[in-house]
mmCIF file of C-alpha atoms and ligand atoms in Angstrom:
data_model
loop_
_atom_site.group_PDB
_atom_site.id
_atom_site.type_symbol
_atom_site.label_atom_id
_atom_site.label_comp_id
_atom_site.label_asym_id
_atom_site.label_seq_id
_atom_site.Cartn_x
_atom_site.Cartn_y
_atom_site.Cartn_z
ATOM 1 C CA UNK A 235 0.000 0.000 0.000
ATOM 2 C CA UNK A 236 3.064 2.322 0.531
ATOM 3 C CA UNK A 237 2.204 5.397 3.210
ATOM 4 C CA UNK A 238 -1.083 5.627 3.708
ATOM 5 C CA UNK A 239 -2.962 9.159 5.264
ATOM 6 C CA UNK A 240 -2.460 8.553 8.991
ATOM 7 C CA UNK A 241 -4.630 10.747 11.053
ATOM 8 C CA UNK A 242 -3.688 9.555 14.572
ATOM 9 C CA UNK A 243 -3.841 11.259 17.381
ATOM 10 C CA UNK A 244 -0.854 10.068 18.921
ATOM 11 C CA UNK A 245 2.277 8.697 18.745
ATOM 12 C CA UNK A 246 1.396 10.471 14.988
ATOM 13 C CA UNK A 247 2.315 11.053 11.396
ATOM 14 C CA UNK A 248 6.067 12.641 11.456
ATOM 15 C CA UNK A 249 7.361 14.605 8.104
ATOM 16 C CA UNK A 250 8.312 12.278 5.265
ATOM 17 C CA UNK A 251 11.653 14.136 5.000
ATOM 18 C CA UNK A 252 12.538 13.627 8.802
ATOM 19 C CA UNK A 253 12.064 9.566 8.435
ATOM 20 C CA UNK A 254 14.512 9.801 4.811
ATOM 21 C CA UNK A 255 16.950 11.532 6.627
ATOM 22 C CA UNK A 256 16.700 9.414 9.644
ATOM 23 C CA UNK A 257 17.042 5.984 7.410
ATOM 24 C CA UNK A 258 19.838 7.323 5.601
ATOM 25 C CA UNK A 259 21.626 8.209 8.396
ATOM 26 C CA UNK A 260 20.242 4.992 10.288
ATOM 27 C CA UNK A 261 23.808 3.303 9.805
ATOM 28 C CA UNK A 262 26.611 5.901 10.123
ATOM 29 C CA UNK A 263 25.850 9.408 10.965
ATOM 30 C CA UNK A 264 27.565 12.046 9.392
ATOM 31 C CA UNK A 265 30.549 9.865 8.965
ATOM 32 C CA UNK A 266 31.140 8.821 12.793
ATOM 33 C CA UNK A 267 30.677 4.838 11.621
ATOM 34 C CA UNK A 268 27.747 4.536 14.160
ATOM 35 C CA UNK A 269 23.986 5.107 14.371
ATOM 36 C CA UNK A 270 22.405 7.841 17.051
ATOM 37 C CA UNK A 271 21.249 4.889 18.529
ATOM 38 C CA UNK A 272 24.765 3.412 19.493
ATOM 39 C CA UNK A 273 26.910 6.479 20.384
ATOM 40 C CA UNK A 274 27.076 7.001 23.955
ATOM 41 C CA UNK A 275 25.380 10.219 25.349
ATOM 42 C CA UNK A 276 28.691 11.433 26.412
ATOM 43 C CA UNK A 277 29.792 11.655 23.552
ATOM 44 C CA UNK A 278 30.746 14.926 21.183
ATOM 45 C CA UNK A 279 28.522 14.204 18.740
ATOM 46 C CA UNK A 280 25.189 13.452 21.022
ATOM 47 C CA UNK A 281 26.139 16.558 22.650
ATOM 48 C CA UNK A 282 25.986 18.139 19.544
ATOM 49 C CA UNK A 283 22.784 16.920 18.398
ATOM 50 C CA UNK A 284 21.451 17.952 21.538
ATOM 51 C CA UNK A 285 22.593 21.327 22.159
ATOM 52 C CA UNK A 286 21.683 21.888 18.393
ATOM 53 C CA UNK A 287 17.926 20.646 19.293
ATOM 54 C CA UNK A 288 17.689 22.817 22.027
ATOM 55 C CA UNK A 289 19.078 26.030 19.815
ATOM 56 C CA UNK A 290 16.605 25.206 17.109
ATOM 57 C CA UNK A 291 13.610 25.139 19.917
ATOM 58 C CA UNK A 292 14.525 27.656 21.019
ATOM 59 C CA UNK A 293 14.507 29.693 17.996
ATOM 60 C CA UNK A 294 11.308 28.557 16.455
ATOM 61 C CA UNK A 295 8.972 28.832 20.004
ATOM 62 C CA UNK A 296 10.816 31.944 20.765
ATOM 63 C CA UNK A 297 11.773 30.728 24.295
ATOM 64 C CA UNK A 298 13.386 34.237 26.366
ATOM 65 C CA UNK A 299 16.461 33.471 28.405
ATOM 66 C CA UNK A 300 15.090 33.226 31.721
ATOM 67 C CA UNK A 301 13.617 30.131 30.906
ATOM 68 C CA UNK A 302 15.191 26.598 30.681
ATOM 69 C CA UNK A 303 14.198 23.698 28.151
ATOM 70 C CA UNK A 304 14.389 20.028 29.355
ATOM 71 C CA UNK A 305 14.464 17.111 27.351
ATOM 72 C CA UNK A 306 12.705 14.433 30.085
ATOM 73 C CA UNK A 307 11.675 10.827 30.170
ATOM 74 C CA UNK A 308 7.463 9.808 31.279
ATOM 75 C CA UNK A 309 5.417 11.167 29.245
ATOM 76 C CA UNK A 310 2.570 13.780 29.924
ATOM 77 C CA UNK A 311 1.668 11.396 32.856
ATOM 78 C CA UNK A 312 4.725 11.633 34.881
ATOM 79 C CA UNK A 313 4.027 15.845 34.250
ATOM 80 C CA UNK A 314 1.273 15.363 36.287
ATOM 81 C CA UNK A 315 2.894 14.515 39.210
ATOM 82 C CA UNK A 316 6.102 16.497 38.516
ATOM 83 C CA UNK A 317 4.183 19.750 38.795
ATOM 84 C CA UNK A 318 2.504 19.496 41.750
ATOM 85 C CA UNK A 319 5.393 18.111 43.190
ATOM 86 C CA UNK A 320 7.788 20.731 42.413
ATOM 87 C CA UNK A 321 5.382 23.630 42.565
ATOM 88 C CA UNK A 322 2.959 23.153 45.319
ATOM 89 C CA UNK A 323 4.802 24.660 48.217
ATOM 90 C CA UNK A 324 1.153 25.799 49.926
ATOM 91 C CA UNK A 325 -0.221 22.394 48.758
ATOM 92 C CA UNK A 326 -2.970 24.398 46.648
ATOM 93 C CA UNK A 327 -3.473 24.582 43.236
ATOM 94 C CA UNK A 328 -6.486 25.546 40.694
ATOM 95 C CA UNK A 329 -7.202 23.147 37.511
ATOM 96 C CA UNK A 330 -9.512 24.157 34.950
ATOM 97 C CA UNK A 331 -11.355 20.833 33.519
ATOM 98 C CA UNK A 332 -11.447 20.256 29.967
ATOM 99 C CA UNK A 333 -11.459 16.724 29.432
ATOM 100 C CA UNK A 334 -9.486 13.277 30.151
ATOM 101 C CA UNK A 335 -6.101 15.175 30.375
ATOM 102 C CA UNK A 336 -7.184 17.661 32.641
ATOM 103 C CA UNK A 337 -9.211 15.484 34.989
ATOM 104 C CA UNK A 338 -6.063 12.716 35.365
ATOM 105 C CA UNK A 339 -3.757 15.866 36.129
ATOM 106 C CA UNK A 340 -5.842 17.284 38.550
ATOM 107 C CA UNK A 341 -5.947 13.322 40.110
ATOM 108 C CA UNK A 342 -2.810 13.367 40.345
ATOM 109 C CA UNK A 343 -1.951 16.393 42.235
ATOM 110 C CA UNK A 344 -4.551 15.816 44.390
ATOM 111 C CA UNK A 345 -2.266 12.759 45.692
ATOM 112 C CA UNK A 346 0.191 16.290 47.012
ATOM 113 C CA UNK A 347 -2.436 19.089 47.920
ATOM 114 C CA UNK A 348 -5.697 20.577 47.779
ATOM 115 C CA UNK A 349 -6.909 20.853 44.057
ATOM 116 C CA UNK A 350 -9.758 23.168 43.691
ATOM 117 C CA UNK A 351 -11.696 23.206 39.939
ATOM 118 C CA UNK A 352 -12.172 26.668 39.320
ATOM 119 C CA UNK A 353 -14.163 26.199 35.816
ATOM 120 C CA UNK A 354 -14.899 22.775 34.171
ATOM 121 C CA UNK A 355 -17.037 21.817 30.471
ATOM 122 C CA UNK A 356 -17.634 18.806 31.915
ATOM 123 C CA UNK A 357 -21.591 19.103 32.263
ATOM 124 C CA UNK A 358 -21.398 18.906 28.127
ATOM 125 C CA UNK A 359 -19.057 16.552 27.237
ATOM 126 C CA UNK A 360 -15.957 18.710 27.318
ATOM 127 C CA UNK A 361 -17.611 19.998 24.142
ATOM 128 C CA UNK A 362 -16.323 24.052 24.532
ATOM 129 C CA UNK A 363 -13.826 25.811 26.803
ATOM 130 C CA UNK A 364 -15.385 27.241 29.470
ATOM 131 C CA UNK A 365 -16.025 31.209 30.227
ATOM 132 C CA UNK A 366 -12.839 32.405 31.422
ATOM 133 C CA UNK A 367 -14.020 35.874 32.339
ATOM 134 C CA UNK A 368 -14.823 35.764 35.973
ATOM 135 C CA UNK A 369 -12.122 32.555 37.342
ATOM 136 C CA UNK A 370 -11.946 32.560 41.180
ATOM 137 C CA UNK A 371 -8.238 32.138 41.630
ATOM 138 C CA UNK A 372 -7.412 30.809 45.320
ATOM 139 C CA UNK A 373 -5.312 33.446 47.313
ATOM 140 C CA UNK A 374 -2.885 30.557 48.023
ATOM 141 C CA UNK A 375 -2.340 28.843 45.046
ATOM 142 C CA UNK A 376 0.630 27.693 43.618
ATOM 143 C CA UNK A 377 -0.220 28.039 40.074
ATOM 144 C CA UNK A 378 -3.005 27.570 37.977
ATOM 145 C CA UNK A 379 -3.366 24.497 35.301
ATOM 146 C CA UNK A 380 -5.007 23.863 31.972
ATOM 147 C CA UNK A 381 -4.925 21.720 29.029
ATOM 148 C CA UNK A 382 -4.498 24.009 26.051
ATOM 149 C CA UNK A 383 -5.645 21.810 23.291
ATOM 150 C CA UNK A 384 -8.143 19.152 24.273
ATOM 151 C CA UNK A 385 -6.952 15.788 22.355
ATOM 152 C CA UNK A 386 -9.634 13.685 22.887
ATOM 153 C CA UNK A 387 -12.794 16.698 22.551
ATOM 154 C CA UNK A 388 -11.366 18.401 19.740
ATOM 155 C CA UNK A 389 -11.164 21.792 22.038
ATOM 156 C CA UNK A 390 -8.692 24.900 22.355
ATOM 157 C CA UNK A 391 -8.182 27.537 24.622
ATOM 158 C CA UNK A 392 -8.061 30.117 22.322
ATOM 159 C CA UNK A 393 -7.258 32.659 25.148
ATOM 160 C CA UNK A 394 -5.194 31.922 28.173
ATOM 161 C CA UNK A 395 -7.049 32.262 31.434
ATOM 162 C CA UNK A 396 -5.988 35.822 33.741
ATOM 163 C CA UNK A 397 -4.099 34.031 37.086
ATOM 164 C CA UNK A 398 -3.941 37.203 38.873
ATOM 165 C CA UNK A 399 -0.210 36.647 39.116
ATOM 166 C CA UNK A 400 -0.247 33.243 39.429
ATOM 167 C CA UNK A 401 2.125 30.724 37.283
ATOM 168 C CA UNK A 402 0.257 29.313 34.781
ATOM 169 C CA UNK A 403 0.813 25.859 33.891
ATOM 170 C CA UNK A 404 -0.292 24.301 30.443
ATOM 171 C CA UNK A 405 -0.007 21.426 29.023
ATOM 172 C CA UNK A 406 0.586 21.811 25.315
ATOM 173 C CA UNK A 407 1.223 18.273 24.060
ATOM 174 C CA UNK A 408 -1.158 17.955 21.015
ATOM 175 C CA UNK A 409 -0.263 21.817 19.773
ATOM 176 C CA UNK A 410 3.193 21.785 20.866
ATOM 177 C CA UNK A 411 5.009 23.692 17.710
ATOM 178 C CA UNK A 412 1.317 24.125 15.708
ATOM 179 C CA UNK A 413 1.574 27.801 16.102
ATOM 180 C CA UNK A 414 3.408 30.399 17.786
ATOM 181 C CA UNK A 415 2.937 30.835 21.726
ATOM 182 C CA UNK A 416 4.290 33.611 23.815
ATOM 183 C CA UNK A 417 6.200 31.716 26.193
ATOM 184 C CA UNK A 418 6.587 34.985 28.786
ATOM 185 C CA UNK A 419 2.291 34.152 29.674
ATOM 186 C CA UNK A 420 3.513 30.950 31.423
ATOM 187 C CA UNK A 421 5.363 29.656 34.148
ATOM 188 C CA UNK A 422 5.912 25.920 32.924
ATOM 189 C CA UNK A 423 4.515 24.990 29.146
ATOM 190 C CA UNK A 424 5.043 21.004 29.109
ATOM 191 C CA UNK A 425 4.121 18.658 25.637
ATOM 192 C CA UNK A 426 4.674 14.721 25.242
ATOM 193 C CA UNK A 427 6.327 14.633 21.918
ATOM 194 C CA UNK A 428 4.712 11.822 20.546
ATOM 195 C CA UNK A 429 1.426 14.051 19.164
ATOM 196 C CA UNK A 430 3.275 16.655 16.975
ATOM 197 C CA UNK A 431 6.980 16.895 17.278
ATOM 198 C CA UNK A 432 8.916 13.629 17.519
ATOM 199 C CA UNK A 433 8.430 9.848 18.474
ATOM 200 C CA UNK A 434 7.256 8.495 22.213
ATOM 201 C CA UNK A 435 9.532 8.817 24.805
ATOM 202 C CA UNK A 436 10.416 12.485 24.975
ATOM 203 C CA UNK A 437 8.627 15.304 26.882
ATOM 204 C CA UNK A 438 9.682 18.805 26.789
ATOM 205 C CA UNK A 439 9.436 20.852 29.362
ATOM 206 C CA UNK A 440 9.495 24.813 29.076
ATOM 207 C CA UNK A 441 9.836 26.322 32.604
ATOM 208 C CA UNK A 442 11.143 29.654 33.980
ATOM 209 C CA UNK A 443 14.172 29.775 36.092
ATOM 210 C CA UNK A 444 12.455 31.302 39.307
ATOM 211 C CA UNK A 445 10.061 27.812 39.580
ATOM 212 C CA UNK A 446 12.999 25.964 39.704
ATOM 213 C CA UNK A 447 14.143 25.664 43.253
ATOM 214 C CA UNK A 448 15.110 22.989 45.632
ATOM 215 C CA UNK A 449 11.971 23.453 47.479
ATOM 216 C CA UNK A 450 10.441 21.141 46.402
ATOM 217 C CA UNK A 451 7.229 18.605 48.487
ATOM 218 C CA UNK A 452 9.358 15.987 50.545
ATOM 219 C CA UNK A 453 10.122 12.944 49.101
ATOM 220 C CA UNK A 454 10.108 14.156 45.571
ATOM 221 C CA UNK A 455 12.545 11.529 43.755
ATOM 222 C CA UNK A 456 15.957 12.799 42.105
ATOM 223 C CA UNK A 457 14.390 12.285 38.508
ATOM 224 C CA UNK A 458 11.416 13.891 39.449
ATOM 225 C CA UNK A 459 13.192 17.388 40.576
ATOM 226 C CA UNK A 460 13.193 19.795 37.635
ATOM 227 C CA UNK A 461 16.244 21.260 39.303
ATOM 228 C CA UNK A 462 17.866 17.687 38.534
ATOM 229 C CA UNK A 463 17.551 18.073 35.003
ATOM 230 C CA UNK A 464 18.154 21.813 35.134
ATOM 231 C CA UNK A 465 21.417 21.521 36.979
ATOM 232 C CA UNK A 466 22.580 19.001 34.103
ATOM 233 C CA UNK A 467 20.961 19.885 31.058
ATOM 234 C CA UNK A 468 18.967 17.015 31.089
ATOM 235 C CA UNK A 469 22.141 14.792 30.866
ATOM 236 C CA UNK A 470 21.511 13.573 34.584
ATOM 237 C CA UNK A 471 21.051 9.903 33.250
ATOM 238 C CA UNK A 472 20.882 8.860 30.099
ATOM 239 C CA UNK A 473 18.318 10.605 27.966
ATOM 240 C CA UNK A 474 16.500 9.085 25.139
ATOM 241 C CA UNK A 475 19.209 9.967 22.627
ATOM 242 C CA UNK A 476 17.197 8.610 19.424
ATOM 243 C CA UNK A 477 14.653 10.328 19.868
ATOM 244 C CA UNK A 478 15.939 13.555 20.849
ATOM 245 C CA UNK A 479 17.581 12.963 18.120
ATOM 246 C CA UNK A 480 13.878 13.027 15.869
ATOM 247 C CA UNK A 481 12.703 15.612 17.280
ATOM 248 C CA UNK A 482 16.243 17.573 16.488
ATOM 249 C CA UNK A 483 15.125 16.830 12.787
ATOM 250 C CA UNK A 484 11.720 17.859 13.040
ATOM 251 C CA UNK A 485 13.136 21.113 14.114
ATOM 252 C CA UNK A 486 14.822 21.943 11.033
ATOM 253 C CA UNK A 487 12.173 20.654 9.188
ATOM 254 C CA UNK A 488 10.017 23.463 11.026
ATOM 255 C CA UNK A 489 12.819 25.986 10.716
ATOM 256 C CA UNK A 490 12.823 25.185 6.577
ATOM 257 C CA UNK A 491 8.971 25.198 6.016
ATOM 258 C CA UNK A 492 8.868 29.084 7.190
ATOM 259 C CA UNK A 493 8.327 28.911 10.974
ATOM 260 C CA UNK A 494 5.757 29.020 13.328
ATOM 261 C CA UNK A 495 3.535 31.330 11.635
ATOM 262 C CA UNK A 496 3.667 29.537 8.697
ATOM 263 C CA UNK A 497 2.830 25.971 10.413
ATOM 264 C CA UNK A 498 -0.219 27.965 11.942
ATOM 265 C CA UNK A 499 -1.472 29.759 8.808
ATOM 266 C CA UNK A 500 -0.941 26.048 6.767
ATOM 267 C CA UNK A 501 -2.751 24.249 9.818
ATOM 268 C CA UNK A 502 -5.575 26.846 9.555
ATOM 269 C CA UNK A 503 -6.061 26.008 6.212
ATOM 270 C CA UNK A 504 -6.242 22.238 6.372
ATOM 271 C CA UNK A 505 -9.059 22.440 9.618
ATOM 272 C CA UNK A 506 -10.471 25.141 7.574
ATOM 273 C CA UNK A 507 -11.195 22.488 4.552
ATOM 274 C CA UNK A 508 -12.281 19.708 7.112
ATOM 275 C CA UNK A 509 -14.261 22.005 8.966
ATOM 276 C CA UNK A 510 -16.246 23.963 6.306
ATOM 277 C CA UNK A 511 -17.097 20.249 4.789
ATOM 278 C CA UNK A 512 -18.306 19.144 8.659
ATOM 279 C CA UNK A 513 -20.547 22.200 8.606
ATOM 280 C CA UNK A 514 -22.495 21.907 5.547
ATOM 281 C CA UNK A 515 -22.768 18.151 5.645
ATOM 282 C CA UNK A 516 -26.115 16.301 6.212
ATOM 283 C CA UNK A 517 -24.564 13.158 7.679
ATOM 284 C CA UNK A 518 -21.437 14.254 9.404
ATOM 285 C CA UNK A 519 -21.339 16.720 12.045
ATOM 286 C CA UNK A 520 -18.651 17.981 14.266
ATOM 287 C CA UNK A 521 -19.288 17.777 18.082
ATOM 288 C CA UNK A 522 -17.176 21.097 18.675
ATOM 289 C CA UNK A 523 -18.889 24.611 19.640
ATOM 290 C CA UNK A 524 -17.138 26.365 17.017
ATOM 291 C CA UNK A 525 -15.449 29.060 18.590
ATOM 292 C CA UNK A 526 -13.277 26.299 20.680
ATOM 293 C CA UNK A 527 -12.316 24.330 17.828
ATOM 294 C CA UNK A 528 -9.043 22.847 17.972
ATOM 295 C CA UNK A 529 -6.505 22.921 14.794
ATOM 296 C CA UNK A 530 -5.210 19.808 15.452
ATOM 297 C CA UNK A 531 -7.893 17.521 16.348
ATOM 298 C CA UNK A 532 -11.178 17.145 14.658
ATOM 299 C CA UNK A 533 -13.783 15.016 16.351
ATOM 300 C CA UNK A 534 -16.639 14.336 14.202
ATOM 301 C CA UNK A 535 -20.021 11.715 14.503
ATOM 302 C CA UNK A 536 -23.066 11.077 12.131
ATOM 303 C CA UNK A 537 -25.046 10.108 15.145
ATOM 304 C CA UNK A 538 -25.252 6.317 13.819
ATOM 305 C CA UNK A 539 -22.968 4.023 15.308
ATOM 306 C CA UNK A 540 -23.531 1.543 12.229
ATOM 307 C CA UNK A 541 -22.322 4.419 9.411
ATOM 308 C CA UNK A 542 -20.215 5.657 11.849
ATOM 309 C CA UNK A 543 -18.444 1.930 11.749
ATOM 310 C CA UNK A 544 -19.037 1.635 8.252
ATOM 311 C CA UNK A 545 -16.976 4.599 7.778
ATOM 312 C CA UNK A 546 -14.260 3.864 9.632
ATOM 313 C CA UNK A 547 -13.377 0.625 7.663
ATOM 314 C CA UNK A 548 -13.876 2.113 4.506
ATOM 315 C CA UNK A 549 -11.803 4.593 4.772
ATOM 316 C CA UNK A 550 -9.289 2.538 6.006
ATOM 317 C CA UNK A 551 -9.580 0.261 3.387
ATOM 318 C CA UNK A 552 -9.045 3.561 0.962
ATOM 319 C CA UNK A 553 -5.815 4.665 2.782
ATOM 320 C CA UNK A 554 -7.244 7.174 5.920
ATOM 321 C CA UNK A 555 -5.406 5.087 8.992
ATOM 322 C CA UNK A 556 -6.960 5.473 12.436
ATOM 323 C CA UNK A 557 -10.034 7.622 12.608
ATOM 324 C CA UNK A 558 -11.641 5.491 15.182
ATOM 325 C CA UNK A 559 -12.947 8.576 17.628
ATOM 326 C CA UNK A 560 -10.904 8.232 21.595
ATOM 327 C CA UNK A 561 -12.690 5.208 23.241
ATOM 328 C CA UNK A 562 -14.749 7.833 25.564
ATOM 329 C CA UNK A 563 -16.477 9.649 23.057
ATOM 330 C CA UNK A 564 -16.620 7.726 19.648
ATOM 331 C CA UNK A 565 -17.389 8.368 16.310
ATOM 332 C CA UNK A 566 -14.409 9.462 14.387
ATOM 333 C CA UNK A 567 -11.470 11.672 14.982
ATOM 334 C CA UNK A 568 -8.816 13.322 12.469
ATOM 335 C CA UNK A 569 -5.877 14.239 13.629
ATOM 336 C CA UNK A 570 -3.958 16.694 11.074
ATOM 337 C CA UNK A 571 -0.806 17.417 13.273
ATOM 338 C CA UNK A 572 2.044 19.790 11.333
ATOM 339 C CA UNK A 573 3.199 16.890 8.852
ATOM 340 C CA UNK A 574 -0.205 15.476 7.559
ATOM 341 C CA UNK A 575 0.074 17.464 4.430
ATOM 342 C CA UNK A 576 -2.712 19.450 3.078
ATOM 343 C CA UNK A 577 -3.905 16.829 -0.057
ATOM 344 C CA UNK A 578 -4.398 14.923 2.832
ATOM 345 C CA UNK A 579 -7.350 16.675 4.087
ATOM 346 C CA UNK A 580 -8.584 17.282 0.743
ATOM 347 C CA UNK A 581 -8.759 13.560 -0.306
ATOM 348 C CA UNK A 582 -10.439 13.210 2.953
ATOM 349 C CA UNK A 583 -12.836 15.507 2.294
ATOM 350 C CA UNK A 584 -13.138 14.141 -1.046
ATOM 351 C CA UNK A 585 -14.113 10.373 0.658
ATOM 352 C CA UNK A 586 -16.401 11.671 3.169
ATOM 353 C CA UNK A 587 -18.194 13.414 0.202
ATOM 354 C CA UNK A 588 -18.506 10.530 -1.708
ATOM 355 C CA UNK A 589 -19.463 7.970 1.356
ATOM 356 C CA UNK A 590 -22.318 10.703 2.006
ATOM 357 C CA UNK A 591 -23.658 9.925 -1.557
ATOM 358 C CA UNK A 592 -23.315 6.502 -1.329
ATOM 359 C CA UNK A 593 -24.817 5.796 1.392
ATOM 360 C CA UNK A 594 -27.964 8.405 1.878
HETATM 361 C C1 PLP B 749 -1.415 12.097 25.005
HETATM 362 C C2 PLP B 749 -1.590 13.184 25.983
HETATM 363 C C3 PLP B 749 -1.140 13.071 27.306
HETATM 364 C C4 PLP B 749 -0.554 11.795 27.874
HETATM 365 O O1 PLP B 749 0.708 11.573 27.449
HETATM 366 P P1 PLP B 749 1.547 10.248 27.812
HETATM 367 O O2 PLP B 749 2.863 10.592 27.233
HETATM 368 O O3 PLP B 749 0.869 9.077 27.191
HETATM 369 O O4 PLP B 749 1.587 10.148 29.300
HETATM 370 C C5 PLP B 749 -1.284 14.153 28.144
HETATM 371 N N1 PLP B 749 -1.862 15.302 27.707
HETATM 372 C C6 PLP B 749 -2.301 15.440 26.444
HETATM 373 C C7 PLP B 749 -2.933 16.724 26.032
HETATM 374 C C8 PLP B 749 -2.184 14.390 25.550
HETATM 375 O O5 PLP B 749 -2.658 14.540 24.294
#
């Protein structure tokens, strides 16, 4: 079949150049007689790759220099207890519910402090961000949490919620590099890798210098200290060098499509085609409130689980991998993360045009 259209939500569709540079440089890189994979982390050349990495970030988010980057190991998951952990000092903090993400964070740091839910869409679905006007910040809270784009619901904060002063805390894993941000609004900004910027196994972490401190909740594990990683450039064990590696390469691929503004304007675009069709379709509907829709992910039903299965497999069969809809909410989801190219949208389009004919 060759590569198919892969609209998964995660671990993801990764540029077509990144995995031909990757295979051709699978068995010696750049003339050192040894794959990425086999040099030791020690070495020149992996500290290369990764002090290049962290440039090129650096560059393209437009991180300031009061703020470190950190190339960590866990996933999203072990951010949820990382950031209580290291920022909690009054044991408070305020999460703002937007679906499964949110809720498992807020879990989490309830296992270290008092969590209060200042605003939550859970009473529809997670279907819209809630009204962000009017948020009760506690006094004594640490900082102040949200999901910025909802992976599973399809939903973006398309403003960031006023924290009287408060660090606020985002996780950004399934927009991470989508558009630009302006890093100086936050206090940590935090993405798994595997949704838009490299393979599973990397998270980085954005977070400025005054939240890293060795106060941190007692009992907090080595590894789990951002000061750890801070203090050795997240070199304090071995890091997953491959990968780092990937995500190095997606970099320059960002830096030589145009930039940040240039991913967001061409991501605009591509939702723009899927959502426009979603809108004046008489089977397909998305389950979005349109002023919270997110870019990346695209959650969409026809309100028959039947078609809706129907659907899936046929487009399969044609080439459109994995829009099964998350587990919790159904139907079908497209993910069109930075590399799905723009025919790809269109052909899907084209498919769910012609399936609504078909089967009237
Ligand atoms: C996938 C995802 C996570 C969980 O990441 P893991 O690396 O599997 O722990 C957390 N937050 C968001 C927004 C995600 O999309």
């Amino acid at each position: 079949m060759g590569r198919v259209y892969n609209f998964s939500a995660g671990p993801a569709v990764l540029p077509e150049e990144v995995l031909k540079t990757a295979a051709a440089e699978m068995l010696d890189y750049h003339g050192c007689g040894m794959s990425v994979m086999e040099m030791s982390h020690r070495s020149k050349d992996f500290q290369n790759i990764i002090d290049t990495a962290e440039a090129d970030f650096r560059e393209l988010l437009g991180v300031p220099d009061n703020y470190r980057v950190l190339f960590l190991q866990g996933g999203g998951n072990t951010q949820f207890a990382m950031v209580p952990m290291n920022l909690m000092k009054n044991k408070v903090a305020d999460y703002i519910l937007t679906g499964q993400w949110a809720k498992k964070a807020a879990k989490e740091a309830e296992l270290y402090g008092k969590v209060n839910i200042i605003a939550s869409s859970a009473d529809k679905t997670f279907s819209y961000i809630p009204d962000l006007s009017d948020l009760k910040i506690s006094d004594d809270a640490d900082y102040v949490y949200i999901c910025q784009n909802n992976t599973i619901y399809g939903t973006k904060f398309t403003e960031l919620p006023d924290t009287k002063g408060k660090p606020l805390v985002s996780d950004v894993s399934s927009m991470f590099l989508s558009e630009p941000m302006d890093v100086t609004k936050y206090g940590v900004l935090w993405g798994g890798v595997q949704k838009n910027v490299g393979p599973a196994g990397v998270t980085i972490v954005v977070i400025r210098d005054d939240l890293v401190t060795e106060d941190v909740l007692p009992g907090t594990p080595t590894m789990l200290r951002y000061k750890t990683h801070v203090d050795n450039k997240s070199l304090y064990n071995t890091p997953p060098c491959y990968n780092i590696y990937i995500c190095g390469l997606v970099f320059k691929w960002l830096k030589e499509m145009g930039g940040l503004s240039v991913m967001k304007q061409r991501n605009e675009e591509k939702a723009k085609i899927l959502y426009d069709f979603l809108d004046n379709s008489t089977m397909f509907k998305g389950t979005v409130a349109p002023k919270d829709r997110s870019l990346m992910n695209v959650p969409f039903v026809t309100g028959d689980e039947e078609i809706d299965k129907k659907f899936i497999a046929e487009a399969a069969a044609a080439g459109f991998k994995n829009l099964k809809g998350h587990r919790t909410v159904g139907g079908m989801r497209a993910s069109i993360y930075n590399a799905m190219p723009k025919e790809g949208v269109v052909k899907l389009v084209e498919f769910m045009d012609n399936f609504e004919k078909n089967n009237k």
